[in-house]
Short mmCIF file of C-alpha atoms in Angstrom, two decimals:
data_model
loop_
_atom_site.label_atom_id
_atom_site.label_comp_id
_atom_site.label_asym_id
_atom_site.label_seq_id
_atom_site.Cartn_x
_atom_site.Cartn_y
_atom_site.Cartn_z
CA MET Y 28 18.58 14.85 -2.59
CA ALA Y 29 14.93 15.60 -2.34
CA GLN Y 30 14.37 12.67 -0.02
CA ALA Y 31 16.65 14.14 2.63
CA ALA Y 32 14.92 17.51 2.52
CA ARG Y 33 11.48 15.98 2.95
CA SER Y 34 10.30 15.91 6.51
CA HIS Y 35 7.31 13.99 7.82
CA HIS Y 36 5.19 15.54 10.52
CA GLY Y 37 2.42 13.54 11.98
CA LEU Y 38 1.24 11.26 14.70
CA PHE Y 39 2.37 7.97 13.18
CA THR Y 40 5.66 8.93 11.56
CA PHE Y 41 7.58 6.31 13.59
CA LEU Y 42 5.62 3.66 11.70
CA ASP Y 43 6.45 5.01 8.25
CA THR Y 44 9.93 3.48 7.99
CA ASP Y 45 9.75 3.21 4.22
CA GLY Y 46 9.45 7.00 3.77
CA LYS Y 47 5.87 6.86 2.55
CA SER Y 48 2.71 7.74 4.40
CA HIS Y 49 0.29 4.92 5.28
CA PRO Y 50 -2.54 6.58 7.22
CA VAL Y 51 -5.09 3.74 7.01
CA GLU Y 52 -2.59 1.05 7.90
CA ASN Y 53 -1.10 3.07 10.76
CA THR Y 54 -4.55 3.86 12.17
CA VAL Y 55 -5.62 0.19 12.08
CA ALA Y 56 -2.35 -0.83 13.82
CA VAL Y 57 -2.76 1.71 16.61
CA ALA Y 58 -6.49 0.99 16.97
CA THR Y 59 -5.79 -2.73 17.22
CA LEU Y 60 -3.21 -2.09 19.90
CA VAL Y 61 -5.64 0.08 21.93
CA ILE Y 62 -8.46 -2.45 21.52
CA GLY Y 63 -6.09 -5.23 22.58
CA VAL Y 64 -5.12 -3.37 25.72
CA ILE Y 65 -8.77 -2.80 26.60
CA ALA Y 66 -9.62 -6.50 26.02
CA PHE Y 67 -6.57 -7.63 28.06
CA VAL Y 68 -7.30 -5.39 31.00
CA THR Y 69 -11.01 -6.14 31.16
CA ALA Y 70 -10.32 -9.88 30.92
CA HIS Y 71 -8.85 -9.83 34.42
CA PHE Y 72 -12.24 -8.94 35.88
CA PRO Y 73 -14.68 -11.86 35.49
CA HIS Y 74 -17.78 -9.66 35.74
CA LEU Y 75 -16.58 -7.77 32.61
CA HIS Y 76 -16.58 -10.88 30.43
CA LEU Y 77 -19.02 -9.33 27.93
CA VAL Y 78 -16.68 -6.38 27.33
CA SER Y 79 -13.54 -8.47 27.13
CA SER Y 80 -14.99 -11.11 24.82
CA TRP Y 81 -16.60 -8.68 22.36
CA VAL Y 82 -13.73 -6.22 22.35
CA GLY Y 83 -11.27 -9.12 21.98
CA LEU Y 84 -13.20 -10.49 19.03
CA ILE Y 85 -13.21 -7.05 17.37
CA GLY Y 86 -9.51 -6.70 18.03
CA MET Y 87 -8.72 -10.07 16.50
CA ILE Y 88 -10.70 -9.25 13.40
CA SER Y 89 -9.21 -5.81 12.97
CA GLY Y 90 -5.74 -7.16 13.65
CA ALA Y 91 -6.05 -9.90 11.06
CA TRP Y 92 -7.30 -7.39 8.50
CA GLY Y 93 -4.47 -5.06 9.45
CA GLN Y 94 -1.93 -7.80 8.86
CA LEU Y 95 -3.23 -8.21 5.36
CA ARG Y 96 -2.81 -4.51 4.68
CA SER Y 97 0.38 -3.78 6.69
CA VAL Y 98 3.36 -2.43 4.82
CA THR Y 99 6.11 -1.78 7.35
CA THR Y 100 7.63 -3.74 10.20
CA GLY Y 101 6.49 -1.17 12.73
CA GLU Y 102 2.86 -1.68 11.76
CA ARG Y 103 3.25 -5.43 11.95
CA PHE Y 104 4.87 -5.13 15.41
CA LEU Y 105 1.94 -3.18 16.80
CA LEU Y 106 -0.56 -5.47 15.11
CA ILE Y 107 0.98 -8.62 16.62
CA ILE Y 108 0.99 -7.09 20.12
CA GLY Y 109 -2.62 -6.01 19.71
CA LEU Y 110 -3.64 -9.37 18.30
CA GLY Y 111 -2.07 -11.24 21.18
CA ALA Y 112 -3.66 -9.02 23.78
CA SER Y 113 -7.08 -9.27 21.96
CA GLY Y 114 -6.74 -13.04 21.87
CA VAL Y 115 -6.06 -13.25 25.60
CA GLY Y 116 -8.96 -10.95 26.31
CA PHE Y 117 -11.30 -12.86 24.02
CA TYR Y 118 -10.42 -16.30 25.38
CA LEU Y 119 -10.55 -15.27 29.05
CA GLY Y 120 -13.83 -13.50 28.38
CA MET Y 121 -15.18 -16.70 26.81
CA ALA Y 122 -13.99 -18.69 29.84
CA HIS Y 123 -15.74 -16.29 32.23
CA GLY Y 124 -19.12 -16.34 30.53
CA GLY Y 125 -18.81 -15.75 26.79
CA LEU Y 126 -20.20 -13.34 24.29
CA PHE Y 127 -23.77 -13.41 25.58
CA GLY Y 128 -23.17 -14.21 29.27
CA GLY Y 129 -26.25 -16.22 30.08
CA VAL Y 130 -28.64 -13.93 28.22
CA LEU Y 131 -29.59 -16.78 25.87
CA GLY Y 132 -29.66 -19.56 28.38
#
C-alpha cells in the first residue's frame, strides 16, 4: 500500500483530491479567487471603477483558462467562485465608468 504511506505536504493539498499534484492548476484557481475578491470589493466603490473593471476582466480570463485546465472538483469550485466575483466586479466597474474611465472621451 504505497499510496497510503505517501503523504502530501504543501499549500494546496486540499485541492489535490485525486492524489496527484497539480501545482499550475491549483495556483491558477487560488489566484483567480484572490483576483475575484479584489474585483468584487473594489466594485463597491464607484471611484475605483478602473481597478474593478480591469481586475475583473483579468479574473474572468484567468478563470476561464483555469476551467479548461482544471482537474479536480476543488479547483473548479474555487474557479467558479472567483469567476463569479470577477464578473460582478467587472460589470459594476463598467457601469461606474468602464475600463478607461473618461480618459478617451
